[in-house]
PDB file of C-alpha atoms in Angstrom:
ATOM      1  CA  MET P  21      38.985  11.180  22.686  1.00  0.00           C
ATOM      2  CA  SER P  22      35.300  11.221  21.669  1.00  0.00           C
ATOM      3  CA  PRO P  23      34.084   8.430  19.358  1.00  0.00           C
ATOM      4  CA  ILE P  24      33.366   9.048  15.694  1.00  0.00           C
ATOM      5  CA  THR P  25      29.618   9.376  15.261  1.00  0.00           C
ATOM      6  CA  ILE P  26      28.189   6.707  12.959  1.00  0.00           C
ATOM      7  CA  LYS P  27      25.241   7.901  10.896  1.00  0.00           C
ATOM      8  CA  VAL P  28      22.337   5.455  10.666  1.00  0.00           C
ATOM      9  CA  ALA P  29      19.440   5.895   8.220  1.00  0.00           C
ATOM     10  CA  VAL P  30      16.360   3.785   8.981  1.00  0.00           C
ATOM     11  CA  ILE P  31      13.820   3.677   6.153  1.00  0.00           C
ATOM     12  CA  ALA P  32      10.109   3.883   6.996  1.00  0.00           C
ATOM     13  CA  PHE P  33       7.180   3.417   4.612  1.00  0.00           C
ATOM     14  CA  GLY P  34       3.407   3.564   4.671  1.00  0.00           C
ATOM     15  CA  GLY P  35       1.917   0.528   6.422  1.00  0.00           C
ATOM     16  CA  ILE P  36       5.060  -0.359   8.372  1.00  0.00           C
ATOM     17  CA  THR P  37       4.739  -2.316  11.618  1.00  0.00           C
ATOM     18  CA  PRO P  38       5.957  -0.073  14.448  1.00  0.00           C
ATOM     19  CA  PHE P  39       7.899  -2.900  16.097  1.00  0.00           C
ATOM     20  CA  HIS P  40      10.009  -3.412  12.983  1.00  0.00           C
ATOM     21  CA  LEU P  41      10.768   0.293  12.802  1.00  0.00           C
ATOM     22  CA  SER P  42      11.661   0.438  16.490  1.00  0.00           C
ATOM     23  CA  VAL P  43      14.203  -2.411  16.429  1.00  0.00           C
ATOM     24  CA  PRO P  44      17.224  -0.574  14.962  1.00  0.00           C
ATOM     25  CA  CYS P  45      16.213   2.637  16.731  1.00  0.00           C
ATOM     26  CA  LEU P  46      16.146   0.876  20.112  1.00  0.00           C
ATOM     27  CA  VAL P  47      19.518  -0.824  19.654  1.00  0.00           C
ATOM     28  CA  PHE P  48      21.530   2.105  18.295  1.00  0.00           C
ATOM     29  CA  ASP P  49      19.814   4.790  20.376  1.00  0.00           C
ATOM     30  CA  ALA P  50      20.614   2.754  23.495  1.00  0.00           C
ATOM     31  CA  ALA P  51      24.338   3.252  22.904  1.00  0.00           C
ATOM     32  CA  PRO P  52      25.981   6.124  24.819  1.00  0.00           C
ATOM     33  CA  ALA P  53      25.544   9.583  23.347  1.00  0.00           C
ATOM     34  CA  GLY P  54      27.879  10.394  20.500  1.00  0.00           C
ATOM     35  CA  HIS P  55      28.200   6.887  19.098  1.00  0.00           C
ATOM     36  CA  PHE P  56      25.289   6.973  16.639  1.00  0.00           C
ATOM     37  CA  ASP P  57      23.151   9.544  14.862  1.00  0.00           C
ATOM     38  CA  VAL P  58      19.936   7.665  14.027  1.00  0.00           C
ATOM     39  CA  ARG P  59      17.613   9.223  11.465  1.00  0.00           C
ATOM     40  CA  VAL P  60      14.279   7.774  10.383  1.00  0.00           C
ATOM     41  CA  CYS P  61      13.554   8.702   6.786  1.00  0.00           C
ATOM     42  CA  ALA P  62      10.948   8.010   4.112  1.00  0.00           C
ATOM     43  CA  ALA P  63      10.335   8.639   0.433  1.00  0.00           C
ATOM     44  CA  ASP P  64       7.102  10.412   1.307  1.00  0.00           C
ATOM     45  CA  GLY P  65       7.385  13.316   3.720  1.00  0.00           C
ATOM     46  CA  THR P  66       3.756  13.219   4.829  1.00  0.00           C
ATOM     47  CA  PRO P  67       2.714  11.310   7.986  1.00  0.00           C
ATOM     48  CA  LEU P  68       2.875   7.579   7.318  1.00  0.00           C
ATOM     49  CA  ALA P  69       0.130   5.167   8.321  1.00  0.00           C
ATOM     50  CA  THR P  70       1.230   2.130  10.349  1.00  0.00           C
ATOM     51  CA  SER P  71      -0.234  -1.315  10.847  1.00  0.00           C
ATOM     52  CA  ALA P  72      -1.029  -0.340  14.455  1.00  0.00           C
ATOM     53  CA  GLY P  73      -3.575   2.296  13.471  1.00  0.00           C
ATOM     54  CA  PHE P  74      -1.557   5.417  14.233  1.00  0.00           C
ATOM     55  CA  ALA P  75       0.599   7.568  11.959  1.00  0.00           C
ATOM     56  CA  ILE P  76       4.256   8.543  12.238  1.00  0.00           C
ATOM     57  CA  ALA P  77       5.994  11.621  10.870  1.00  0.00           C
ATOM     58  CA  THR P  78       9.572  11.626   9.617  1.00  0.00           C
ATOM     59  CA  SER P  79      11.892  14.633   9.458  1.00  0.00           C
ATOM     60  CA  HIS P  80      14.078  13.251   6.679  1.00  0.00           C
ATOM     61  CA  GLY P  81      13.623  12.101   3.110  1.00  0.00           C
ATOM     62  CA  LEU P  82      15.698   9.511   1.256  1.00  0.00           C
ATOM     63  CA  GLU P  83      18.531  12.036   0.970  1.00  0.00           C
ATOM     64  CA  ALA P  84      19.478  10.828   4.468  1.00  0.00           C
ATOM     65  CA  LEU P  85      20.890   7.736   2.759  1.00  0.00           C
ATOM     66  CA  ASP P  86      23.433   9.809   0.852  1.00  0.00           C
ATOM     67  CA  ASP P  87      25.771  10.315   3.827  1.00  0.00           C
ATOM     68  CA  ALA P  88      24.741   7.449   6.110  1.00  0.00           C
ATOM     69  CA  ASP P  89      27.261   4.849   7.221  1.00  0.00           C
ATOM     70  CA  LEU P  90      24.504   2.316   7.919  1.00  0.00           C
ATOM     71  CA  VAL P  91      21.322   2.073   5.853  1.00  0.00           C
ATOM     72  CA  ILE P  92      18.622  -0.126   7.359  1.00  0.00           C
ATOM     73  CA  MET P  93      15.484  -1.404   5.628  1.00  0.00           C
ATOM     74  CA  PRO P  94      13.661  -2.649   8.751  1.00  0.00           C
ATOM     75  CA  SER P  95      10.914  -4.562   6.922  1.00  0.00           C
ATOM     76  CA  TRP P  96       8.686  -4.418   3.859  1.00  0.00           C
ATOM     77  CA  HIS P  97       5.045  -4.954   2.911  1.00  0.00           C
ATOM     78  CA  ASP P  98       3.632  -8.419   3.651  1.00  0.00           C
ATOM     79  CA  ASP P  99       2.649  -8.820  -0.006  1.00  0.00           C
ATOM     80  CA  CYS P 100       6.315  -8.311  -0.963  1.00  0.00           C
ATOM     81  CA  ARG P 101       5.302  -5.800  -3.626  1.00  0.00           C
ATOM     82  CA  PRO P 102       7.953  -4.223  -5.893  1.00  0.00           C
ATOM     83  CA  ALA P 103       9.746  -1.302  -4.280  1.00  0.00           C
ATOM     84  CA  PRO P 104       9.417   2.183  -5.831  1.00  0.00           C
ATOM     85  CA  PRO P 105      12.249   3.189  -8.204  1.00  0.00           C
ATOM     86  CA  LEU P 106      13.287   6.110  -5.970  1.00  0.00           C
ATOM     87  CA  LEU P 107      13.912   3.764  -3.049  1.00  0.00           C
ATOM     88  CA  LEU P 108      15.814   1.244  -5.185  1.00  0.00           C
ATOM     89  CA  ALA P 109      17.998   4.011  -6.633  1.00  0.00           C
ATOM     90  CA  ALA P 110      18.767   5.378  -3.161  1.00  0.00           C
ATOM     91  CA  LEU P 111      19.734   1.909  -1.898  1.00  0.00           C
ATOM     92  CA  ARG P 112      22.050   1.389  -4.883  1.00  0.00           C
ATOM     93  CA  ARG P 113      23.736   4.779  -4.391  1.00  0.00           C
ATOM     94  CA  ALA P 114      24.354   4.092  -0.721  1.00  0.00           C
ATOM     95  CA  HIS P 115      25.794   0.681  -1.482  1.00  0.00           C
ATOM     96  CA  GLU P 116      28.012   1.958  -4.303  1.00  0.00           C
ATOM     97  CA  ARG P 117      29.626   4.635  -2.145  1.00  0.00           C
ATOM     98  CA  GLY P 118      30.431   2.102   0.596  1.00  0.00           C
ATOM     99  CA  ALA P 119      27.617   2.274   3.144  1.00  0.00           C
ATOM    100  CA  ARG P 120      26.638  -0.997   4.803  1.00  0.00           C
ATOM    101  CA  VAL P 121      23.073  -1.847   3.820  1.00  0.00           C
ATOM    102  CA  VAL P 122      20.886  -3.982   6.094  1.00  0.00           C
ATOM    103  CA  GLY P 123      17.583  -5.713   5.297  1.00  0.00           C
ATOM    104  CA  LEU P 124      15.739  -6.904   8.399  1.00  0.00           C
ATOM    105  CA  CYS P 125      12.960  -9.482   7.964  1.00  0.00           C
ATOM    106  CA  LEU P 126      11.131  -8.719   4.685  1.00  0.00           C
ATOM    107  CA  GLY P 127      13.504  -5.803   4.137  1.00  0.00           C
ATOM    108  CA  ALA P 128      15.580  -8.335   2.205  1.00  0.00           C
ATOM    109  CA  PHE P 129      13.123  -8.021  -0.704  1.00  0.00           C
ATOM    110  CA  PRO P 130      13.934  -4.383  -1.650  1.00  0.00           C
ATOM    111  CA  LEU P 131      17.644  -5.163  -1.271  1.00  0.00           C
ATOM    112  CA  ALA P 132      17.306  -8.137  -3.609  1.00  0.00           C
ATOM    113  CA  GLU P 133      15.261  -6.081  -6.069  1.00  0.00           C
ATOM    114  CA  ALA P 134      17.982  -3.421  -6.056  1.00  0.00           C
ATOM    115  CA  GLY P 135      20.497  -6.130  -6.993  1.00  0.00           C
ATOM    116  CA  LEU P 136      22.484  -5.799  -3.766  1.00  0.00           C
ATOM    117  CA  LEU P 137      22.118  -9.501  -2.926  1.00  0.00           C
ATOM    118  CA  ASN P 138      23.123 -10.910  -6.307  1.00  0.00           C
ATOM    119  CA  GLY P 139      25.614 -13.733  -5.836  1.00  0.00           C
ATOM    120  CA  LYS P 140      25.328 -13.458  -2.054  1.00  0.00           C
ATOM    121  CA  THR P 141      23.762 -15.496   0.735  1.00  0.00           C
ATOM    122  CA  ALA P 142      20.770 -13.885   2.430  1.00  0.00           C
ATOM    123  CA  THR P 143      17.916 -14.728   4.737  1.00  0.00           C
ATOM    124  CA  THR P 144      14.443 -13.458   5.555  1.00  0.00           C
ATOM    125  CA  HIS P 145      11.421 -14.588   7.557  1.00  0.00           C
ATOM    126  CA  TRP P 146      11.132 -18.360   7.098  1.00  0.00           C
ATOM    127  CA  ALA P 147       7.557 -18.109   5.780  1.00  0.00           C
ATOM    128  CA  PHE P 148       8.767 -15.918   2.883  1.00  0.00           C
ATOM    129  CA  ALA P 149      12.107 -17.600   2.159  1.00  0.00           C
ATOM    130  CA  ASP P 150      10.775 -19.698  -0.740  1.00  0.00           C
ATOM    131  CA  GLN P 151       9.227 -16.621  -2.333  1.00  0.00           C
ATOM    132  CA  LEU P 152      12.508 -14.714  -2.057  1.00  0.00           C
ATOM    133  CA  ALA P 153      14.354 -17.614  -3.674  1.00  0.00           C
ATOM    134  CA  ARG P 154      11.825 -17.894  -6.522  1.00  0.00           C
ATOM    135  CA  ARG P 155      11.756 -14.186  -7.324  1.00  0.00           C
ATOM    136  CA  PHE P 156      15.506 -13.720  -7.084  1.00  0.00           C
ATOM    137  CA  PRO P 157      17.233 -16.941  -8.187  1.00  0.00           C
ATOM    138  CA  GLN P 158      20.617 -15.206  -8.176  1.00  0.00           C
ATOM    139  CA  VAL P 159      20.375 -14.963  -4.367  1.00  0.00           C
ATOM    140  CA  LYS P 160      21.319 -17.953  -2.215  1.00  0.00           C
ATOM    141  CA  VAL P 161      18.592 -18.009   0.452  1.00  0.00           C
ATOM    142  CA  ASP P 162      19.368 -19.624   3.807  1.00  0.00           C
ATOM    143  CA  SER P 163      16.136 -19.942   5.798  1.00  0.00           C
ATOM    144  CA  ASP P 164      17.724 -21.635   8.827  1.00  0.00           C
ATOM    145  CA  VAL P 165      19.770 -18.766  10.276  1.00  0.00           C
ATOM    146  CA  LEU P 166      18.908 -15.691  12.346  1.00  0.00           C
ATOM    147  CA  TYR P 167      21.013 -13.334  10.224  1.00  0.00           C
ATOM    148  CA  VAL P 168      23.625 -13.326   7.458  1.00  0.00           C
ATOM    149  CA  ASP P 169      26.595 -10.936   7.378  1.00  0.00           C
ATOM    150  CA  GLN P 170      28.059 -10.591   3.886  1.00  0.00           C
ATOM    151  CA  GLY P 171      30.196  -7.604   4.782  1.00  0.00           C
ATOM    152  CA  ALA P 172      28.666  -4.723   2.851  1.00  0.00           C
ATOM    153  CA  VAL P 173      25.183  -6.238   3.022  1.00  0.00           C
ATOM    154  CA  LEU P 174      23.398  -7.931   5.934  1.00  0.00           C
ATOM    155  CA  THR P 175      19.989  -9.594   6.174  1.00  0.00           C
ATOM    156  CA  SER P 176      18.057 -11.032   9.095  1.00  0.00           C
ATOM    157  CA  ALA P 177      15.233 -13.469   9.687  1.00  0.00           C
ATOM    158  CA  GLY P 178      11.811 -12.445  10.917  1.00  0.00           C
ATOM    159  CA  VAL P 179      10.746  -9.985  13.599  1.00  0.00           C
ATOM    160  CA  ALA P 180      12.932 -10.386  16.724  1.00  0.00           C
ATOM    161  CA  ALA P 181      15.896 -11.691  14.690  1.00  0.00           C
ATOM    162  CA  GLY P 182      16.351  -8.063  13.665  1.00  0.00           C
ATOM    163  CA  LEU P 183      17.493  -7.441  17.238  1.00  0.00           C
ATOM    164  CA  ASP P 184      20.118 -10.173  16.870  1.00  0.00           C
ATOM    165  CA  CYS P 185      21.380  -8.639  13.634  1.00  0.00           C
ATOM    166  CA  CYS P 186      21.543  -5.102  15.063  1.00  0.00           C
ATOM    167  CA  LEU P 187      23.356  -6.307  18.184  1.00  0.00           C
ATOM    168  CA  HIS P 188      25.798  -8.131  15.918  1.00  0.00           C
ATOM    169  CA  LEU P 189      26.470  -4.844  14.090  1.00  0.00           C
ATOM    170  CA  LEU P 190      26.830  -2.991  17.384  1.00  0.00           C
ATOM    171  CA  ARG P 191      29.314  -5.617  18.552  1.00  0.00           C
ATOM    172  CA  GLN P 192      31.373  -5.164  15.392  1.00  0.00           C
ATOM    173  CA  LEU P 193      31.314  -1.368  15.494  1.00  0.00           C
ATOM    174  CA  CYS P 194      31.693  -0.708  19.220  1.00  0.00           C
ATOM    175  CA  GLY P 195      32.898  -3.928  20.814  1.00  0.00           C
ATOM    176  CA  ALA P 196      31.353  -6.762  22.820  1.00  0.00           C
ATOM    177  CA  GLU P 197      31.281  -4.838  26.116  1.00  0.00           C
ATOM    178  CA  LEU P 198      29.023  -2.101  24.752  1.00  0.00           C
ATOM    179  CA  ALA P 199      26.835  -4.594  22.846  1.00  0.00           C
ATOM    180  CA  ASN P 200      26.380  -6.658  26.009  1.00  0.00           C
ATOM    181  CA  ALA P 201      25.496  -3.550  28.004  1.00  0.00           C
ATOM    182  CA  VAL P 202      22.850  -2.552  25.444  1.00  0.00           C
ATOM    183  CA  ALA P 203      21.455  -6.101  25.449  1.00  0.00           C
ATOM    184  CA  ARG P 204      21.152  -5.984  29.246  1.00  0.00           C
ATOM    185  CA  GLN P 205      19.413  -2.618  29.031  1.00  0.00           C
ATOM    186  CA  LEU P 206      16.922  -4.044  26.532  1.00  0.00           C
ATOM    187  CA  VAL P 207      16.590  -7.246  28.614  1.00  0.00           C
ATOM    188  CA  ILE P 208      17.482  -9.513  25.696  1.00  0.00           C
ATOM    189  CA  ALA P 209      20.218 -12.063  25.106  1.00  0.00           C
ATOM    190  CA  PRO P 210      23.394 -10.503  23.655  1.00  0.00           C
ATOM    191  CA  HIS P 211      23.715 -13.522  21.384  1.00  0.00           C
ATOM    192  CA  ARG P 212      21.177 -16.273  20.690  1.00  0.00           C
ATOM    193  CA  GLN P 213      22.236 -19.744  19.662  1.00  0.00           C
ATOM    194  CA  GLY P 214      20.509 -21.725  16.946  1.00  0.00           C
ATOM    195  CA  GLY P 215      18.552 -20.470  13.970  1.00  0.00           C
ATOM    196  CA  GLN P 216      15.040 -19.671  12.892  1.00  0.00           C
ATOM    197  CA  ALA P 217      14.448 -23.322  11.980  1.00  0.00           C
ATOM    198  CA  GLN P 218      13.589 -23.837  15.653  1.00  0.00           C
ATOM    199  CA  PHE P 219      10.578 -21.500  15.263  1.00  0.00           C
ATOM    200  CA  ILE P 220       9.096 -23.005  12.089  1.00  0.00           C
ATOM    201  CA  GLU P 221       5.803 -24.737  12.675  1.00  0.00           C
ATOM    202  CA  ARG P 222       5.460 -28.184  11.105  1.00  0.00           C
ATOM    203  CA  PRO P 223       1.753 -29.091  11.189  1.00  0.00           C
ATOM    204  CA  LEU P 224       0.333 -32.295   9.820  1.00  0.00           C
ATOM    205  CA  PRO P 225       0.677 -31.676   6.060  1.00  0.00           C
ATOM    206  CA  VAL P 226      -2.521 -33.340   4.900  1.00  0.00           C
ATOM    207  CA  SER P 227      -6.174 -32.792   5.721  1.00  0.00           C
ATOM    208  CA  ARG P 228      -9.000 -35.142   6.561  1.00  0.00           C
ATOM    209  CA  SER P 229     -10.113 -34.894   2.954  1.00  0.00           C
ATOM    210  CA  ASP P 230      -7.341 -37.396   2.202  1.00  0.00           C
ATOM    211  CA  GLY P 231      -9.413 -40.064   3.939  1.00  0.00           C
ATOM    212  CA  ARG P 232      -7.684 -43.235   5.006  1.00  0.00           C
ATOM    213  CA  PHE P 233      -4.240 -41.880   4.122  1.00  0.00           C
ATOM    214  CA  ALA P 234      -4.748 -38.917   6.488  1.00  0.00           C
ATOM    215  CA  ASP P 235      -6.008 -41.323   9.155  1.00  0.00           C
ATOM    216  CA  VAL P 236      -2.786 -43.302   8.890  1.00  0.00           C
ATOM    217  CA  LEU P 237      -0.643 -40.192   9.334  1.00  0.00           C
ATOM    218  CA  ALA P 238      -2.740 -39.088  12.300  1.00  0.00           C
ATOM    219  CA  TRP P 239      -2.376 -42.600  13.762  1.00  0.00           C
ATOM    220  CA  VAL P 240       1.415 -42.402  13.413  1.00  0.00           C
ATOM    221  CA  GLY P 241       1.399 -38.915  14.939  1.00  0.00           C
ATOM    222  CA  GLU P 242      -0.224 -40.314  18.068  1.00  0.00           C
ATOM    223  CA  ARG P 243       2.363 -43.129  18.310  1.00  0.00           C
ATOM    224  CA  LEU P 244       5.655 -41.401  17.557  1.00  0.00           C
ATOM    225  CA  GLU P 245       7.424 -43.349  20.302  1.00  0.00           C
ATOM    226  CA  HIS P 246       6.962 -46.581  18.298  1.00  0.00           C
ATOM    227  CA  ALA P 247       8.850 -47.879  15.291  1.00  0.00           C
ATOM    228  CA  HIS P 248       6.991 -47.671  11.967  1.00  0.00           C
ATOM    229  CA  SER P 249       7.650 -49.298   8.626  1.00  0.00           C
ATOM    230  CA  ILE P 250       6.363 -48.226   5.214  1.00  0.00           C
ATOM    231  CA  ASP P 251       5.049 -51.730   4.529  1.00  0.00           C
ATOM    232  CA  GLN P 252       2.902 -51.702   7.691  1.00  0.00           C
ATOM    233  CA  LEU P 253       1.556 -48.221   6.993  1.00  0.00           C
ATOM    234  CA  ALA P 254       0.846 -49.008   3.351  1.00  0.00           C
ATOM    235  CA  ALA P 255      -1.183 -52.032   4.469  1.00  0.00           C
ATOM    236  CA  ARG P 256      -3.076 -49.878   6.982  1.00  0.00           C
ATOM    237  CA  ALA P 257      -3.857 -47.391   4.202  1.00  0.00           C
ATOM    238  CA  ALA P 258      -4.895 -50.255   1.853  1.00  0.00           C
ATOM    239  CA  MET P 259      -2.226 -49.264  -0.650  1.00  0.00           C
ATOM    240  CA  SER P 260       0.741 -50.949  -2.237  1.00  0.00           C
ATOM    241  CA  ARG P 261       4.131 -49.866  -0.940  1.00  0.00           C
ATOM    242  CA  ARG P 262       4.877 -48.108  -4.222  1.00  0.00           C
ATOM    243  CA  HIS P 263       1.525 -46.292  -4.288  1.00  0.00           C
ATOM    244  CA  PHE P 264       1.844 -45.296  -0.626  1.00  0.00           C
ATOM    245  CA  THR P 265       5.364 -43.942  -1.124  1.00  0.00           C
ATOM    246  CA  ARG P 266       4.390 -41.939  -4.209  1.00  0.00           C
ATOM    247  CA  HIS P 267       1.211 -40.604  -2.612  1.00  0.00           C
ATOM    248  CA  PHE P 268       3.091 -39.716   0.562  1.00  0.00           C
ATOM    249  CA  ARG P 269       5.621 -37.556  -1.294  1.00  0.00           C
ATOM    250  CA  GLN P 270       2.889 -35.872  -3.320  1.00  0.00           C
ATOM    251  CA  ALA P 271       0.884 -35.086  -0.188  1.00  0.00           C
ATOM    252  CA  THR P 272       3.715 -33.983   2.112  1.00  0.00           C
ATOM    253  CA  GLY P 273       6.569 -32.943  -0.174  1.00  0.00           C
ATOM    254  CA  SER P 274       8.973 -35.254   1.626  1.00  0.00           C
ATOM    255  CA  SER P 275       9.786 -38.895   2.208  1.00  0.00           C
ATOM    256  CA  PHE P 276       8.179 -40.785   5.093  1.00  0.00           C
ATOM    257  CA  LYS P 277      11.529 -40.894   6.903  1.00  0.00           C
ATOM    258  CA  GLN P 278      11.923 -37.102   6.659  1.00  0.00           C
ATOM    259  CA  TRP P 279       8.321 -36.492   7.720  1.00  0.00           C
ATOM    260  CA  LEU P 280       8.594 -38.837  10.708  1.00  0.00           C
ATOM    261  CA  LEU P 281      11.790 -37.128  11.874  1.00  0.00           C
ATOM    262  CA  ALA P 282      10.128 -33.699  11.605  1.00  0.00           C
ATOM    263  CA  GLN P 283       7.125 -34.898  13.626  1.00  0.00           C
ATOM    264  CA  ARG P 284       9.371 -36.372  16.313  1.00  0.00           C
ATOM    265  CA  LEU P 285      11.432 -33.191  16.500  1.00  0.00           C
ATOM    266  CA  ALA P 286       8.252 -31.135  16.806  1.00  0.00           C
ATOM    267  CA  LEU P 287       7.026 -33.327  19.667  1.00  0.00           C
ATOM    268  CA  ALA P 288      10.400 -33.159  21.392  1.00  0.00           C
ATOM    269  CA  ARG P 289      10.339 -29.375  21.138  1.00  0.00           C
ATOM    270  CA  ARG P 290       6.872 -29.199  22.670  1.00  0.00           C
ATOM    271  CA  LEU P 291       7.930 -31.468  25.535  1.00  0.00           C
ATOM    272  CA  LEU P 292      11.057 -29.412  26.179  1.00  0.00           C
ATOM    273  CA  GLU P 293       9.037 -26.187  26.146  1.00  0.00           C
ATOM    274  CA  SER P 294       6.251 -27.363  28.419  1.00  0.00           C
ATOM    275  CA  SER P 295       7.636 -30.008  30.788  1.00  0.00           C
ATOM    276  CA  ASP P 296      10.506 -30.661  33.187  1.00  0.00           C
ATOM    277  CA  ALA P 297      10.992 -34.217  31.930  1.00  0.00           C
ATOM    278  CA  ALA P 298      14.586 -35.391  31.688  1.00  0.00           C
ATOM    279  CA  ILE P 299      16.193 -35.353  28.237  1.00  0.00           C
ATOM    280  CA  GLU P 300      16.257 -39.157  28.248  1.00  0.00           C
ATOM    281  CA  VAL P 301      12.493 -39.246  28.916  1.00  0.00           C
ATOM    282  CA  VAL P 302      11.813 -36.703  26.176  1.00  0.00           C
ATOM    283  CA  ALA P 303      13.890 -38.772  23.773  1.00  0.00           C
ATOM    284  CA  GLN P 304      11.878 -41.912  24.588  1.00  0.00           C
ATOM    285  CA  GLN P 305       8.482 -40.204  24.343  1.00  0.00           C
ATOM    286  CA  ALA P 306       9.363 -38.551  21.023  1.00  0.00           C
ATOM    287  CA  GLY P 307      10.598 -41.775  19.470  1.00  0.00           C
ATOM    288  CA  PHE P 308      14.355 -41.119  19.377  1.00  0.00           C
ATOM    289  CA  GLY P 309      15.177 -44.018  21.682  1.00  0.00           C
ATOM    290  CA  SER P 310      18.095 -42.373  23.474  1.00  0.00           C
ATOM    291  CA  ALA P 311      19.233 -38.960  24.625  1.00  0.00           C
ATOM    292  CA  LEU P 312      22.273 -39.274  22.354  1.00  0.00           C
ATOM    293  CA  SER P 313      20.080 -39.773  19.278  1.00  0.00           C
ATOM    294  CA  LEU P 314      17.908 -36.820  20.267  1.00  0.00           C
ATOM    295  CA  ARG P 315      20.955 -34.588  20.735  1.00  0.00           C
ATOM    296  CA  GLN P 316      22.387 -35.588  17.370  1.00  0.00           C
ATOM    297  CA  HIS P 317      19.161 -34.856  15.498  1.00  0.00           C
ATOM    298  CA  PHE P 318      18.577 -31.611  17.428  1.00  0.00           C
ATOM    299  CA  LYS P 319      22.085 -30.411  16.605  1.00  0.00           C
ATOM    300  CA  ALA P 320      21.684 -31.268  12.923  1.00  0.00           C
ATOM    301  CA  ALA P 321      18.253 -29.648  12.559  1.00  0.00           C
ATOM    302  CA  LEU P 322      18.395 -26.682  14.955  1.00  0.00           C
ATOM    303  CA  GLN P 323      22.107 -26.071  15.570  1.00  0.00           C
ATOM    304  CA  LEU P 324      21.749 -26.354  19.340  1.00  0.00           C
ATOM    305  CA  SER P 325      21.270 -28.973  22.028  1.00  0.00           C
ATOM    306  CA  PRO P 326      17.956 -29.953  23.630  1.00  0.00           C
ATOM    307  CA  SER P 327      19.128 -28.421  26.925  1.00  0.00           C
ATOM    308  CA  ALA P 328      20.005 -25.124  25.260  1.00  0.00           C
ATOM    309  CA  TYR P 329      16.657 -25.119  23.464  1.00  0.00           C
ATOM    310  CA  ARG P 330      14.785 -25.649  26.735  1.00  0.00           C
ATOM    311  CA  LYS P 331      16.846 -22.972  28.469  1.00  0.00           C
ATOM    312  CA  GLY P 332      16.006 -20.478  25.719  1.00  0.00           C
ATOM    313  CA  TYR P 333      12.286 -20.987  26.248  1.00  0.00           C
ATOM    314  CA  ARG P 334      12.477 -21.028  30.035  1.00  0.00           C
ATOM    315  CA  ASN P 335      14.442 -17.762  30.038  1.00  0.00           C
TER     316      ASN P 335
END
């Protein structure tokens, strides 16, 4: 018996990044014929400019959402501008009649603006997570995960996490065997461990304009394998403990303990990415003291082990 064809509407817009648009098309078009009917649509029927310098033409308008089983917003503008009323209305209609609506990367913003994420957990690219939370306080934003499945509505983290989300949908709709086959065809992992927290850069949060205080933080950053106390660092910065602690939180947005852990995790990640050093050696060089301590902190912060993290980068 032939499978029921699932209709997928992928929404394009002027200025879209071609990679974002291609993600759902690649995943669902890679399934055997008859499984999915993928249609790229747009509010404007004229050729759409892209961020890559070429234009794309769509054969469908937003009416494609009216009978789609899956509606995918593959991204949105980098300035997170308000979505046009026609698009918001089309998203609401699709949701109300029972279509599953997906916001990949910044595509979470139009979904939130349409009210589809109210009272739900959602994610987006980590660099825009705070903005999503501020603009839509009724949405619980989780910036640590690759995607969030809330049943009728799904959201994903940035860029390549859209592949993870689409493969997750494919696995639900067609089974693990087909999803794994598509992943092999696309030469990607069928399921990635961890979350987008592992990809967030954590640079030194103060500049040289902070003078002696910045020098102290740079000094610590070069000696992460050693133990450090607030009293010693305050003396090095020529500050009282209270003044140092207050100034540290104002400058970095965190406590010294939290900042030091983040710096050590960042160093451990770099060592795992770029060297073949044993986990015990990495733990010592990054200031964790033991492989057990490193594993515990890695698991808490990144939801995976140091070995799995290294394997992900080496593969």
